[in-house]
Amino acid sequence: MEWSEGMFHIHGLRPGEVVPTFELLMSHKHPSDREHVRALWTNLLRAGGQGALLHRVLDVHGRERRVFSAIQVEATPSGQVEHAHGFMVDVSQSLRIESQHAASEAIEGAYANKAVIEQAKGIVMALQGVDAASAFQVLAARSQRANVKLHIVAEELVNAAGNNKAKEMLVGY
């Protein structure tokens, strides 16, 4: 087995520090991902072909890295494996940035919609004489029945209240 400098780096090693083997490669797979990786290799070594997998690697320092691996196994017509090659890319930083961005958007969206949902709850509380939890349930039920996001139901009710139509809109809620 031959590893590139990048492959050694992903595993927290320097070229020449260890002799790369399949066993070494597998020993660095996250325990939860190890069987998936082994199954991919087993299938490819049996008949050739190509496969890819997003999984985790634990480097020699115990740091978890998210990696994308692609493998191609060349076999003769009789099924004898002649050559296997592939690559591994550390996508940890990209996934971390993407996750942070998604979390930020979710938080911003929650705060952006919170005010209108609270206004709609207040309208339901005033018009139906219920507490805040019950008012929220009224809005949530309408959202589910209409298959519309909660904040849209809330916006519709607030707009209806601005046009003195909230009572009519709440009929059947």
PDB file of N, CA, C and O in Angstrom, residues 18 30 52 56 59 64 78 94 105 112 115 121 136 138 165 173:
ATOM      1  N   VAL A  18       5.584   5.425   9.461  1.00  0.00           N
ATOM      2  CA  VAL A  18       5.021   4.072   9.571  1.00  0.00           C
ATOM      3  C   VAL A  18       4.954   3.475   8.166  1.00  0.00           C
ATOM      4  O   VAL A  18       5.018   4.189   7.177  1.00  0.00           O
ATOM      5  N   HIS A  30     -13.263   5.533  12.374  1.00  0.00           N
ATOM      6  CA  HIS A  30     -14.111   5.697  13.557  1.00  0.00           C
ATOM      7  C   HIS A  30     -14.847   4.374  13.784  1.00  0.00           C
ATOM      8  O   HIS A  30     -15.329   3.763  12.826  1.00  0.00           O
ATOM      9  N   ALA A  52     -17.564   4.989  -3.216  1.00  0.00           N
ATOM     10  CA  ALA A  52     -17.181   6.188  -2.474  1.00  0.00           C
ATOM     11  C   ALA A  52     -17.947   6.210  -1.159  1.00  0.00           C
ATOM     12  O   ALA A  52     -19.021   5.611  -1.036  1.00  0.00           O
ATOM     13  N   ARG A  56     -15.535   8.894   8.985  1.00  0.00           N
ATOM     14  CA  ARG A  56     -14.648   9.562   9.931  1.00  0.00           C
ATOM     15  C   ARG A  56     -13.368   8.778  10.137  1.00  0.00           C
ATOM     16  O   ARG A  56     -13.374   7.557  10.125  1.00  0.00           O
ATOM     17  N   ASP A  59      -7.222  10.420  13.881  1.00  0.00           N
ATOM     18  CA  ASP A  59      -5.778  10.460  13.640  1.00  0.00           C
ATOM     19  C   ASP A  59      -5.022   9.980  14.880  1.00  0.00           C
ATOM     20  O   ASP A  59      -5.634   9.645  15.903  1.00  0.00           O
ATOM     21  N   GLU A  64     -10.822  13.759  15.414  1.00  0.00           N
ATOM     22  CA  GLU A  64     -11.736  13.190  14.423  1.00  0.00           C
ATOM     23  C   GLU A  64     -11.739  14.059  13.173  1.00  0.00           C
ATOM     24  O   GLU A  64     -11.849  15.273  13.250  1.00  0.00           O
ATOM     25  N   SER A  78     -11.669 -12.633 -15.195  1.00  0.00           N
ATOM     26  CA  SER A  78     -11.906 -13.784 -14.312  1.00  0.00           C
ATOM     27  C   SER A  78     -12.192 -13.365 -12.876  1.00  0.00           C
ATOM     28  O   SER A  78     -12.476 -14.195 -12.032  1.00  0.00           O
ATOM     29  N   SER A  94     -14.772  22.096   5.699  1.00  0.00           N
ATOM     30  CA  SER A  94     -15.918  22.460   4.862  1.00  0.00           C
ATOM     31  C   SER A  94     -17.226  22.118   5.564  1.00  0.00           C
ATOM     32  O   SER A  94     -18.169  22.922   5.569  1.00  0.00           O
ATOM     33  N   GLU A 105     -28.210  30.469  10.336  1.00  0.00           N
ATOM     34  CA  GLU A 105     -29.452  30.761   9.616  1.00  0.00           C
ATOM     35  C   GLU A 105     -30.668  30.309  10.405  1.00  0.00           C
ATOM     36  O   GLU A 105     -31.681  31.010  10.445  1.00  0.00           O
ATOM     37  N   ALA A 112     -36.193  35.881  13.949  1.00  0.00           N
ATOM     38  CA  ALA A 112     -36.943  36.726  13.021  1.00  0.00           C
ATOM     39  C   ALA A 112     -38.429  36.406  13.079  1.00  0.00           C
ATOM     40  O   ALA A 112     -39.262  37.297  12.959  1.00  0.00           O
ATOM     41  N   ALA A 115     -41.173  37.130  16.912  1.00  0.00           N
ATOM     42  CA  ALA A 115     -42.043  38.276  17.207  1.00  0.00           C
ATOM     43  C   ALA A 115     -43.427  38.088  16.607  1.00  0.00           C
ATOM     44  O   ALA A 115     -44.442  38.305  17.288  1.00  0.00           O
ATOM     45  N   LYS A 121     -49.994  34.642  18.889  1.00  0.00           N
ATOM     46  CA  LYS A 121     -50.451  34.006  20.137  1.00  0.00           C
ATOM     47  C   LYS A 121     -51.282  34.981  20.953  1.00  0.00           C
ATOM     48  O   LYS A 121     -52.330  34.613  21.499  1.00  0.00           O
ATOM     49  N   PHE A 136     -50.688  28.755  21.385  1.00  0.00           N
ATOM     50  CA  PHE A 136     -49.662  28.184  20.515  1.00  0.00           C
ATOM     51  C   PHE A 136     -50.178  26.904  19.864  1.00  0.00           C
ATOM     52  O   PHE A 136     -49.937  26.660  18.682  1.00  0.00           O
ATOM     53  N   VAL A 138     -53.212  26.167  19.101  1.00  0.00           N
ATOM     54  CA  VAL A 138     -54.161  26.555  18.055  1.00  0.00           C
ATOM     55  C   VAL A 138     -53.394  26.875  16.766  1.00  0.00           C
ATOM     56  O   VAL A 138     -53.738  26.408  15.675  1.00  0.00           O
ATOM     57  N   LYS A 165     -60.105  41.323  10.671  1.00  0.00           N
ATOM     58  CA  LYS A 165     -60.651  40.058  10.167  1.00  0.00           C
ATOM     59  C   LYS A 165     -60.138  38.861  10.961  1.00  0.00           C
ATOM     60  O   LYS A 165     -60.307  37.723  10.534  1.00  0.00           O
ATOM     61  N   TYR A 173     -60.462  27.254  13.589  1.00  0.00           N
ATOM     62  CA  TYR A 173     -59.073  26.939  14.006  1.00  0.00           C
ATOM     63  C   TYR A 173     -59.118  25.813  14.960  1.00  0.00           C
ATOM     64  O   TYR A 173     -59.706  25.579  15.855  1.00  0.00           O
TER      65      TYR A 173
END
